[in-house]
Coordinates of C-alpha atoms in Angstrom, one line a residue:
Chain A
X171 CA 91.1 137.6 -146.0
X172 CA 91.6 136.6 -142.2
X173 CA 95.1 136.7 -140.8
X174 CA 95.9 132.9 -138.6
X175 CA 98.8 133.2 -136.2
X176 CA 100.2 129.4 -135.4
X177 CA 102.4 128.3 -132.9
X178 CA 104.1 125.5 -134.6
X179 CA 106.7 122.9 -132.5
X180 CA 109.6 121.0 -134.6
X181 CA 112.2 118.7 -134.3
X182 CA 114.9 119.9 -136.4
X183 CA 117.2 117.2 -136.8
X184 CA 116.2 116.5 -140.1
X185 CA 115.7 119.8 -141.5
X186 CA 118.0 122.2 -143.6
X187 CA 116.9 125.0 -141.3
X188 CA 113.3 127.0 -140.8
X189 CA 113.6 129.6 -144.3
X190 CA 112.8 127.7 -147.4
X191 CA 115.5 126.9 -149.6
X192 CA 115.6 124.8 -153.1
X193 CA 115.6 121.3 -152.9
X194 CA 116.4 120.8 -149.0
X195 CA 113.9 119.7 -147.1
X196 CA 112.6 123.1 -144.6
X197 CA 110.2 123.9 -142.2
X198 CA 108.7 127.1 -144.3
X199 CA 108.4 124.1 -147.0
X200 CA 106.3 121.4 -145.7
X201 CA 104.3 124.4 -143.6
X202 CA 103.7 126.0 -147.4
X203 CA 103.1 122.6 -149.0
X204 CA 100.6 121.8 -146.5
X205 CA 98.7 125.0 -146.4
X206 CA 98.7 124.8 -150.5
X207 CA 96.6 121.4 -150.1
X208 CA 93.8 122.8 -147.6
X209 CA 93.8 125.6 -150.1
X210 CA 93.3 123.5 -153.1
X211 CA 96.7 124.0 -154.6
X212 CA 96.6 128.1 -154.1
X213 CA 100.0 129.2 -152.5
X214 CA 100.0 130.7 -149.5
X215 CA 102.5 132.4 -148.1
X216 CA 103.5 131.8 -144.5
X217 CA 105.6 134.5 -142.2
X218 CA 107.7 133.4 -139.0
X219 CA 108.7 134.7 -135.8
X220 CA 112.1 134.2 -137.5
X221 CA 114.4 131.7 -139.2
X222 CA 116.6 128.8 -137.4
X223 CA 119.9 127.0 -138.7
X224 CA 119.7 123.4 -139.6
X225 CA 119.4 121.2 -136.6
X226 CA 117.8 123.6 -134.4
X227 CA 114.5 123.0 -132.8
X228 CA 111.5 125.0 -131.8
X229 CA 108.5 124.6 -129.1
X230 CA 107.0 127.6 -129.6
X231 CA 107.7 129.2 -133.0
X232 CA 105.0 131.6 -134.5
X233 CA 104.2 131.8 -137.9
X234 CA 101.1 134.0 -139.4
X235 CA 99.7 133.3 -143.1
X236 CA 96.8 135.3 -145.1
X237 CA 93.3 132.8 -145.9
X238 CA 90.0 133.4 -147.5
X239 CA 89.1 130.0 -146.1
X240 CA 86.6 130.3 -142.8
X241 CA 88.1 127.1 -140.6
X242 CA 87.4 127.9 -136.8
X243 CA 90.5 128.7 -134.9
X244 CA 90.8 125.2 -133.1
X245 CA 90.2 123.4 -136.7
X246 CA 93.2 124.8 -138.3
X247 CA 95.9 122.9 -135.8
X248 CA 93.9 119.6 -136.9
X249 CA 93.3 120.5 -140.8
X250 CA 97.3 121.4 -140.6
X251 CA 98.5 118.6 -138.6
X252 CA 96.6 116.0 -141.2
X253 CA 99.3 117.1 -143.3
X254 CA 102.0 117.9 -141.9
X255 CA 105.1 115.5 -141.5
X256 CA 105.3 114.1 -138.4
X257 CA 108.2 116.2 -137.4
X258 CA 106.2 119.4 -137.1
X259 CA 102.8 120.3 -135.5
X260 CA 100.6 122.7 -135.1
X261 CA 99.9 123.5 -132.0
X262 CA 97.4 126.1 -131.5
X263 CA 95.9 128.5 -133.6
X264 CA 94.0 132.1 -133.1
X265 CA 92.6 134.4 -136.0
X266 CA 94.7 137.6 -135.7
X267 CA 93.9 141.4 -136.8
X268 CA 96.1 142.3 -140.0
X269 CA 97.8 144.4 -138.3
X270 CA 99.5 141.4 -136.6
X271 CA 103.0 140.2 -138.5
X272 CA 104.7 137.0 -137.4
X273 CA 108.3 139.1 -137.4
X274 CA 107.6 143.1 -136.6
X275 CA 105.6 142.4 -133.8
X276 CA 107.2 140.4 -131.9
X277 CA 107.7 141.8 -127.8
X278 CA 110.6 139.2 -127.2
X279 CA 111.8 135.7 -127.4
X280 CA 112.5 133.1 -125.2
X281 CA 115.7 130.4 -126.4
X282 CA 116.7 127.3 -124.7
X283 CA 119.9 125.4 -125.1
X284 CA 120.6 122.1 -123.5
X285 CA 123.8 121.1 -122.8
X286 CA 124.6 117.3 -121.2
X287 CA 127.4 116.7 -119.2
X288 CA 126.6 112.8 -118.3
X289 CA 128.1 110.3 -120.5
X290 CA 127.0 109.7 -123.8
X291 CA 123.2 108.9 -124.7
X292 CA 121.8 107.5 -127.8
X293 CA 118.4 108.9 -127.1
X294 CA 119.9 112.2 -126.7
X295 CA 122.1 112.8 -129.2
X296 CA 119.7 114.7 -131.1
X297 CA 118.5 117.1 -128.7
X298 CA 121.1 118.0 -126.4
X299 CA 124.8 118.9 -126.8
X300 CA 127.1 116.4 -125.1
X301 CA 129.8 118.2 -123.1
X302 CA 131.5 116.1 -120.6
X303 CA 133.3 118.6 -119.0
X304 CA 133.0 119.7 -114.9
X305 CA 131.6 122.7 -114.9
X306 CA 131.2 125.9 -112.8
X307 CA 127.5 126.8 -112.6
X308 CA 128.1 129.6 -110.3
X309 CA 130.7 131.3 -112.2
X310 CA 128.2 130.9 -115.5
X311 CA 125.6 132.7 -114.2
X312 CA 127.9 135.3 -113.4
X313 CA 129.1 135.5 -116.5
X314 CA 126.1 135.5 -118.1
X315 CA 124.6 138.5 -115.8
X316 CA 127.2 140.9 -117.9
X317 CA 124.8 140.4 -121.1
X318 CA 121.9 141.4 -119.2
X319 CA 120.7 144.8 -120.3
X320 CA 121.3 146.7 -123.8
X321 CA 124.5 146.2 -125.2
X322 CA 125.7 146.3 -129.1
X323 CA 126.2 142.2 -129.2
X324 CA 128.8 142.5 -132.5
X325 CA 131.2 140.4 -130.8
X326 CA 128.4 137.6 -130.1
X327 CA 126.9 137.4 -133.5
X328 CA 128.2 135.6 -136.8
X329 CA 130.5 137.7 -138.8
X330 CA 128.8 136.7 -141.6
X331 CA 125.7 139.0 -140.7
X332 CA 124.6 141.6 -142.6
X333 CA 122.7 143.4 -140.4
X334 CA 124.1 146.8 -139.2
X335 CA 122.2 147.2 -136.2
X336 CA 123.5 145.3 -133.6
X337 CA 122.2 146.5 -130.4
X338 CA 119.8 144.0 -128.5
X339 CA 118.5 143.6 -125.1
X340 CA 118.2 140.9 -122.7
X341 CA 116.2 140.8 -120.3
X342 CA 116.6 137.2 -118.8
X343 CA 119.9 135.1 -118.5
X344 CA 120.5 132.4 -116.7
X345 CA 121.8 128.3 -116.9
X346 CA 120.1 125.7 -114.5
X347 CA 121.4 122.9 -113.7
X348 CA 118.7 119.8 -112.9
X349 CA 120.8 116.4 -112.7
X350 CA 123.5 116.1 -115.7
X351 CA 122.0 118.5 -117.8
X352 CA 122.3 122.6 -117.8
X353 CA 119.4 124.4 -119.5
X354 CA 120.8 128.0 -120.3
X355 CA 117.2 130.2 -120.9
X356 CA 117.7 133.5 -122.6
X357 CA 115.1 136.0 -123.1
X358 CA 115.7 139.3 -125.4
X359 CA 114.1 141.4 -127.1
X360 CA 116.0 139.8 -130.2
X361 CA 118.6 137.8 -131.2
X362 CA 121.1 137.8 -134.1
X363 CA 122.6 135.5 -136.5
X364 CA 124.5 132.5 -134.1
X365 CA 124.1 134.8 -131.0
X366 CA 122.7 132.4 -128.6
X367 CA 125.0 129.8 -130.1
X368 CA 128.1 131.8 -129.2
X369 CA 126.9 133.1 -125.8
X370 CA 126.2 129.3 -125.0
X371 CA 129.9 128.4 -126.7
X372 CA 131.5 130.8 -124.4
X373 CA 129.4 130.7 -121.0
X374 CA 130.6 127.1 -121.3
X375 CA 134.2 127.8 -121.6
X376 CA 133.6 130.2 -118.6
X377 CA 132.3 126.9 -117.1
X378 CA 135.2 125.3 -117.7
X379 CA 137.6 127.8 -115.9
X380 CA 138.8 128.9 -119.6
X381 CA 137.9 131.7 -119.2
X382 CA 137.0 134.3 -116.4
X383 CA 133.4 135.6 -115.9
X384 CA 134.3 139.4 -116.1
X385 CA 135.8 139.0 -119.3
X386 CA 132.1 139.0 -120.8
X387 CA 133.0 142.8 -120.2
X388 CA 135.5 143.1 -122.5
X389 CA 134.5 140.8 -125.0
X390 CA 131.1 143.1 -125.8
X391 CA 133.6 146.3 -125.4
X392 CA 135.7 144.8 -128.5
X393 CA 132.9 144.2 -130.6
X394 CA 134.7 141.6 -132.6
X395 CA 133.5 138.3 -133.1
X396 CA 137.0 136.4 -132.2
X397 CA 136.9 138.1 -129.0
X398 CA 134.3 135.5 -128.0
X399 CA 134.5 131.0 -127.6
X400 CA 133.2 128.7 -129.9
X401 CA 129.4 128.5 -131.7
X402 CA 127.8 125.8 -129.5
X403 CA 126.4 123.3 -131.6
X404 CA 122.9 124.1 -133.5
X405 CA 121.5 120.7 -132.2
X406 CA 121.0 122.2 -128.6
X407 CA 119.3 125.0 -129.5
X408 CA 115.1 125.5 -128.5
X409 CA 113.5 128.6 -129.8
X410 CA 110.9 127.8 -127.0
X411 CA 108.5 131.1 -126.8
X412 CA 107.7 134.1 -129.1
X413 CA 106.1 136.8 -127.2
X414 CA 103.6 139.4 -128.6
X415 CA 101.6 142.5 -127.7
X416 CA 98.6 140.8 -126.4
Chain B
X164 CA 140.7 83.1 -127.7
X165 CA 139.6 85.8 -125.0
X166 CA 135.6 86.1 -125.0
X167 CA 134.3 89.5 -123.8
X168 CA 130.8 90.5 -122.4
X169 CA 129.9 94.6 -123.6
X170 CA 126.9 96.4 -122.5
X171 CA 125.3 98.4 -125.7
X172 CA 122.5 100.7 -125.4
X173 CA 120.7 101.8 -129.4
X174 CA 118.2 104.3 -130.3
X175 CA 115.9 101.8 -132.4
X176 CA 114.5 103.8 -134.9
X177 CA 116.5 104.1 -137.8
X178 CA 117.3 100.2 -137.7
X179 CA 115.3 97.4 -139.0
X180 CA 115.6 95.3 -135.7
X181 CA 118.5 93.4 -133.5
X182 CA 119.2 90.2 -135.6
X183 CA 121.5 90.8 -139.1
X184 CA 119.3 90.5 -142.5
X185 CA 120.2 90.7 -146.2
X186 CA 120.6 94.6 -146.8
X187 CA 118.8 95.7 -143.7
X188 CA 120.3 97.9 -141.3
X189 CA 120.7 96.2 -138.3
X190 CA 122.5 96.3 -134.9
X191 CA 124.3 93.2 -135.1
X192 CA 125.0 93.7 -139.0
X193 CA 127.3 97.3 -137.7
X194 CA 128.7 95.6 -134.1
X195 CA 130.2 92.8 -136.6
X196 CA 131.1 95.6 -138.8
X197 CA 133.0 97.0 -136.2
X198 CA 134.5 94.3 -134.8
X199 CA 135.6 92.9 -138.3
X200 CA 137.4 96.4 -138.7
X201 CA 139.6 96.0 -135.2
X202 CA 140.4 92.5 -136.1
X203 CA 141.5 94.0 -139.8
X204 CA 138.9 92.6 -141.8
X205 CA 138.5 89.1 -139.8
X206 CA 135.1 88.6 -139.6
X207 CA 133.7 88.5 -136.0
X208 CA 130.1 86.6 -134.5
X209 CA 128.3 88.7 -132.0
X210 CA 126.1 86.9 -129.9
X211 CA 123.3 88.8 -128.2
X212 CA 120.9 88.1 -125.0
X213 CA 118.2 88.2 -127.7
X214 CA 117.1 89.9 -130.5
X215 CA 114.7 93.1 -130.4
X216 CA 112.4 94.4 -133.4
X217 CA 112.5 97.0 -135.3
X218 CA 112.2 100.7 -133.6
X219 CA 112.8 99.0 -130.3
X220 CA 115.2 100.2 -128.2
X221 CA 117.8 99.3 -125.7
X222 CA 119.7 100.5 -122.8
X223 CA 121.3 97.6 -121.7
X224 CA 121.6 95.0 -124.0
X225 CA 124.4 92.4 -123.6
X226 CA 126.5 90.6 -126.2
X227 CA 129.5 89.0 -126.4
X228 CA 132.0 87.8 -128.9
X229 CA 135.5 86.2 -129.0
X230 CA 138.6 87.7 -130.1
X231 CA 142.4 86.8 -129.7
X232 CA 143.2 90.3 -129.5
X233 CA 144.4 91.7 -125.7
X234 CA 142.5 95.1 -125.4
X235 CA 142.2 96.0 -121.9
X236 CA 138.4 95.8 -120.6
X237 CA 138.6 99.8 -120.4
X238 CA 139.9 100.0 -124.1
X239 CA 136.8 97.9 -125.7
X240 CA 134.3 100.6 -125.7
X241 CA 136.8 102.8 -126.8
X242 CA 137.8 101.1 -129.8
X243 CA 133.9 100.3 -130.4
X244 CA 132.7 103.8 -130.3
X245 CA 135.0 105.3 -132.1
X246 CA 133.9 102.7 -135.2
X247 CA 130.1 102.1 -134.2
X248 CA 127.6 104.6 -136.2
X249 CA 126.2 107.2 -133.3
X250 CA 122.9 105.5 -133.1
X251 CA 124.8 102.5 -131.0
X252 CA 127.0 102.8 -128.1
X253 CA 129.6 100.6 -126.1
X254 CA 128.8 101.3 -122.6
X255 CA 130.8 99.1 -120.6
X256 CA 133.1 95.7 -121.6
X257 CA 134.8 92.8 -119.6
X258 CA 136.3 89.9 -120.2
X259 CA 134.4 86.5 -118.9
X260 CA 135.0 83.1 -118.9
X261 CA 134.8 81.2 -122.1
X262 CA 131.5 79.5 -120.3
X263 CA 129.4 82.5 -120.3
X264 CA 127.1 82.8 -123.3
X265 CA 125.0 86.4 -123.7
X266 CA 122.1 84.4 -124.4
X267 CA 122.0 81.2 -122.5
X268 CA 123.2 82.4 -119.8
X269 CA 120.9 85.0 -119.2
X270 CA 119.4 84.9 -115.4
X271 CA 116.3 87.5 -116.1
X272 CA 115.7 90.6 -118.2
X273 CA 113.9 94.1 -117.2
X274 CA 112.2 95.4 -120.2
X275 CA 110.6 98.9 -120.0
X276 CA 107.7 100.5 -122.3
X277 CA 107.2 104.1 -122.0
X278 CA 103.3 105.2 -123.0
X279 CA 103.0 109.3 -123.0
X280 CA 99.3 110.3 -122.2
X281 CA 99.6 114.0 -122.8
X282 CA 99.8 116.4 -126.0
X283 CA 101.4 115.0 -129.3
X284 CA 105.0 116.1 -128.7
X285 CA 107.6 115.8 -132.0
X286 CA 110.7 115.5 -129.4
X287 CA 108.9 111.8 -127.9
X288 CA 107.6 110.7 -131.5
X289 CA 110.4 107.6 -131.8
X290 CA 110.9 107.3 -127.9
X291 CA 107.2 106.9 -126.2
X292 CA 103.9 105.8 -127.9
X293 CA 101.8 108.7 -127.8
X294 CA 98.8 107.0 -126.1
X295 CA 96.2 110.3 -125.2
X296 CA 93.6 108.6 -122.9
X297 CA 92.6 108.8 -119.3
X298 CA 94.0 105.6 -118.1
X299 CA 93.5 104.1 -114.2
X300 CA 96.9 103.6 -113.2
X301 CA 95.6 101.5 -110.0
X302 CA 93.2 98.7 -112.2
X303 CA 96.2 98.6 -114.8
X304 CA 98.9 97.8 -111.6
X305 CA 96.4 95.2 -110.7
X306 CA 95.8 93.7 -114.0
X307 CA 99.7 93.3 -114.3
X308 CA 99.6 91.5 -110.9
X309 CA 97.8 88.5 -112.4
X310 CA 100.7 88.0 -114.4
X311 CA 103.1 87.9 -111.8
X312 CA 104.8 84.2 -111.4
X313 CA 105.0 81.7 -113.4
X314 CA 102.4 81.0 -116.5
X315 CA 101.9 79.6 -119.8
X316 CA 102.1 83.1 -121.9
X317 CA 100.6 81.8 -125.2
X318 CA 97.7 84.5 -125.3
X319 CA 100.6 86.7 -124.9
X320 CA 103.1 85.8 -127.5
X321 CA 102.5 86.4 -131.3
X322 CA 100.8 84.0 -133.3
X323 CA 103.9 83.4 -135.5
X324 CA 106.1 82.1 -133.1
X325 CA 107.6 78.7 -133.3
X326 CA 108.9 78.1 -129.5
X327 CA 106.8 75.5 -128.1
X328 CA 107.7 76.2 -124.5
X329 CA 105.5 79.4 -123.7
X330 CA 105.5 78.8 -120.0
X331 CA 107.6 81.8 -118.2
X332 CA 108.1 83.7 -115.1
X333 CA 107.3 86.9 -114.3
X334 CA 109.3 88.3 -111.2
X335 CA 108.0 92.0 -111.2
X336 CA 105.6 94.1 -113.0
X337 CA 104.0 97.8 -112.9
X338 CA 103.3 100.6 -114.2
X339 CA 104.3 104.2 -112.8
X340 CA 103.1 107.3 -113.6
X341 CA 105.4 110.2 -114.3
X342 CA 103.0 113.2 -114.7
X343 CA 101.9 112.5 -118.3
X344 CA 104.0 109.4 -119.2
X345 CA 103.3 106.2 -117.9
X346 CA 106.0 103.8 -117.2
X347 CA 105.8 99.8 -117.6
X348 CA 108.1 97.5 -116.0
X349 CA 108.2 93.6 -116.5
X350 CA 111.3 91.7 -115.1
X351 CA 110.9 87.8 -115.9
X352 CA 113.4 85.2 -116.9
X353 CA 112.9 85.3 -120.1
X354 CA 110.2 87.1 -122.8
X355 CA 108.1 85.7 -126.0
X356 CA 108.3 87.2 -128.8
X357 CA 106.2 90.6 -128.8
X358 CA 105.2 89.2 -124.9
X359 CA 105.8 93.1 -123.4
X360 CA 103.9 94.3 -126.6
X361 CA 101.2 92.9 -126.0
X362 CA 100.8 93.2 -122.3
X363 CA 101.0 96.4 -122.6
X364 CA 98.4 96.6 -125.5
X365 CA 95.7 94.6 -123.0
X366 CA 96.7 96.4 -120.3
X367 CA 96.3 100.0 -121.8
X368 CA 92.7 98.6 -122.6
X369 CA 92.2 98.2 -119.0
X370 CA 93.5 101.6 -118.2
X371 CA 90.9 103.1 -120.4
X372 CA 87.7 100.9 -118.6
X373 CA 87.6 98.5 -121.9
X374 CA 88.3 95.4 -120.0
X375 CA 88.2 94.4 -116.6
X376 CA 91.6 93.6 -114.4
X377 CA 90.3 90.4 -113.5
X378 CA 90.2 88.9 -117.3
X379 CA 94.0 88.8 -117.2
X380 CA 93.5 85.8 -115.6
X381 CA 91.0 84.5 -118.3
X382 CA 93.2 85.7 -121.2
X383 CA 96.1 83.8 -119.8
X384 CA 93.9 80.6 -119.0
X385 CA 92.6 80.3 -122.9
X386 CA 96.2 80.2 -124.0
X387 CA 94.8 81.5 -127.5
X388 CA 96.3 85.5 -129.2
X389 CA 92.9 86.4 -129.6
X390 CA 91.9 86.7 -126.2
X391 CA 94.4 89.3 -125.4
X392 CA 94.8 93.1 -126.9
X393 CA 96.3 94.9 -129.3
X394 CA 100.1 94.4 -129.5
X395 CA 101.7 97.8 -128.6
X396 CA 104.2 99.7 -131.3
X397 CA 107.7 98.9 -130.9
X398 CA 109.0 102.6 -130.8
X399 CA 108.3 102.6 -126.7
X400 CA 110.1 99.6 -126.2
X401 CA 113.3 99.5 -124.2
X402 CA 115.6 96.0 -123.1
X403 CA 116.2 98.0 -120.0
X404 CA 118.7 95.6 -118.3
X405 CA 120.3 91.9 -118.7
X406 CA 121.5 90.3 -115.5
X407 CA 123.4 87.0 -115.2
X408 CA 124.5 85.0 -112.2
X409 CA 127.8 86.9 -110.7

């Protein structure tokens, strides 16, 4: 068997999310479906970087799947694409050693979140979240230098979680603004359930003079998800790069 | 009987076209399903510079309607938005005199047709046709420059049409390149049906050596569909902008 790691792009507007799930239309899904046809109905299995909630899009996902079938590594994004729905593609594939796993080895990842502050936009409506608000870039970025580092990000993750472990790092944090729009980029070495929603959710009330900067602080001290602002809206939300150990 | 002039801008894609038809989503069918709702249930005619197809888009279409009801200017997109499906949106309103018509009175129109030359890319799929050729931006500016003035468009119109006046002006027309997307823009005084569409389609065959500039001038001289090129997809279409006298 060969090991093929994919990077894989999606819009996720019409998806019930990344992880397959009965009778909803998912990424894992078609990805699966397809991969069953090239393999003449076999089922093969496919492993990614990580799940995302409906709505939520990806440039750069990873996924990895097992194959007796010999297809040169530049075939497979064409042999894929043939069959995949035109919401996802294949962009580039590489054979991989075993060793390699979509999940445990990833080195970090790099989220986007877009957030439009012009007036409303058909076109966007999809892909960015629309909040019409002034806001304070400066004071954002300060606020988001408080989450730099490694920190135990309970109060910034879902309370619905049920992983124990909640210590991350980050290693990049920062919003830019170009025009109307603010692109926050966040780079960790992982990120929990909701966590980059509810960072962006309440950098923005920061933003919006809501809130103060330094009270980042003190909302990872409490470690309690109500300490922090709203869940920004899934529809905003770019897993953009996975990295990986060479 | 007040009559009001509103700016709309729609994301195409999920509608099949401008113009109202028998169970057919359409922009006109939810503007008068709107309006019909404000004036509690009486039903309103919308009247629009001119219809588009299906998957094209608009930033700036104009239409109008009477009403007896006295909404402030201010309050008309207001009242729209909050009843129009989020695929459509009331940009601007004003009343005008009962004299103006959204169609007859149009002065010229700026349609735009966005072509994108790079990688596939599932974020542009409904906004850009995904055109992946080395194009000459400089023969296809000069090929569009034939067209400029005032010509009998036949080889430019679709076959089906049943206007007999094909003779139109053309005030401005280019293309501009944007890194990998390429923009069109034709202002004239008024458009046949799938005229942009299928300047664009020739002139995309000149950008990739097929045809010479020069036989713009032939193609326009034969007054026959066949001598032009293929008629571009809808999905990069936008009515861009409507002016009027005043």
């Amino acid at each position: 068997m060969r090991r093929i790691k994919c990077v894989i792009a999606y819009d996720g507007t019409h998806f019930a999310g990344y992880q397959i799930q009965q009778k909803k239309r998912t990424v894992q899904g078609e990805l699966e479906r397809a991969l069953s046809t090239i393999h003449k109905g076999e089922f093969v299995r496919v492993y990614a970087s990580g799940r995302t909630d409906a709505t939520v899009h990806a440039c750069g996902q990873v996924i990895h799947f097992d194959t007796p079938l010999a297809i040169p590594d530049e075939r497979w994004p064409k042999a894929l694409n043939a069959l995949l729905p035109d919401d996802i593609i294949a962009k580039e594939a590489s054979e991989v050693s075993p060793s390699f796993h979509a999940r445990f080895s990833v080195k970090n990842k790099e989220y986007r979140y877009r957030v439009w502050t012009g007036e409303k936009n058909v076109f966007l409506r999809h892909y960015v979240y629309h909040y019409p608000h002034q806001l304070d870039v400066t004071n954002m970025n300060e606020a988001l230098r408080y989450l730099i580092g490694t920190h135990d990000f309970t109060s910034f993750c879902s309370a619905k979680t049920e992983i124990d472990d909640k210590v991350r790092t980050i290693y990049e944090a920062e919003v830019i603004q170009e025009g109307e729009e603010l692109i926050f980029r966040l780079v960790g070495n992982g990120f929990l359930y909701n966590m980059v929603r509810i960072i962006v959710g309440t950098v923005l009330e920061v933003g919006r003079g809501k809130r103060h900067a330094e009270e980042m602080k003190a909302i990872l001290e409490q470690k309690n998800r109500d300490a922090a602002g709203k869940t920004a809206p899934g529809h905003g939300l770019y897993l953009w790069h996975v990295s990986y150990d060479n």
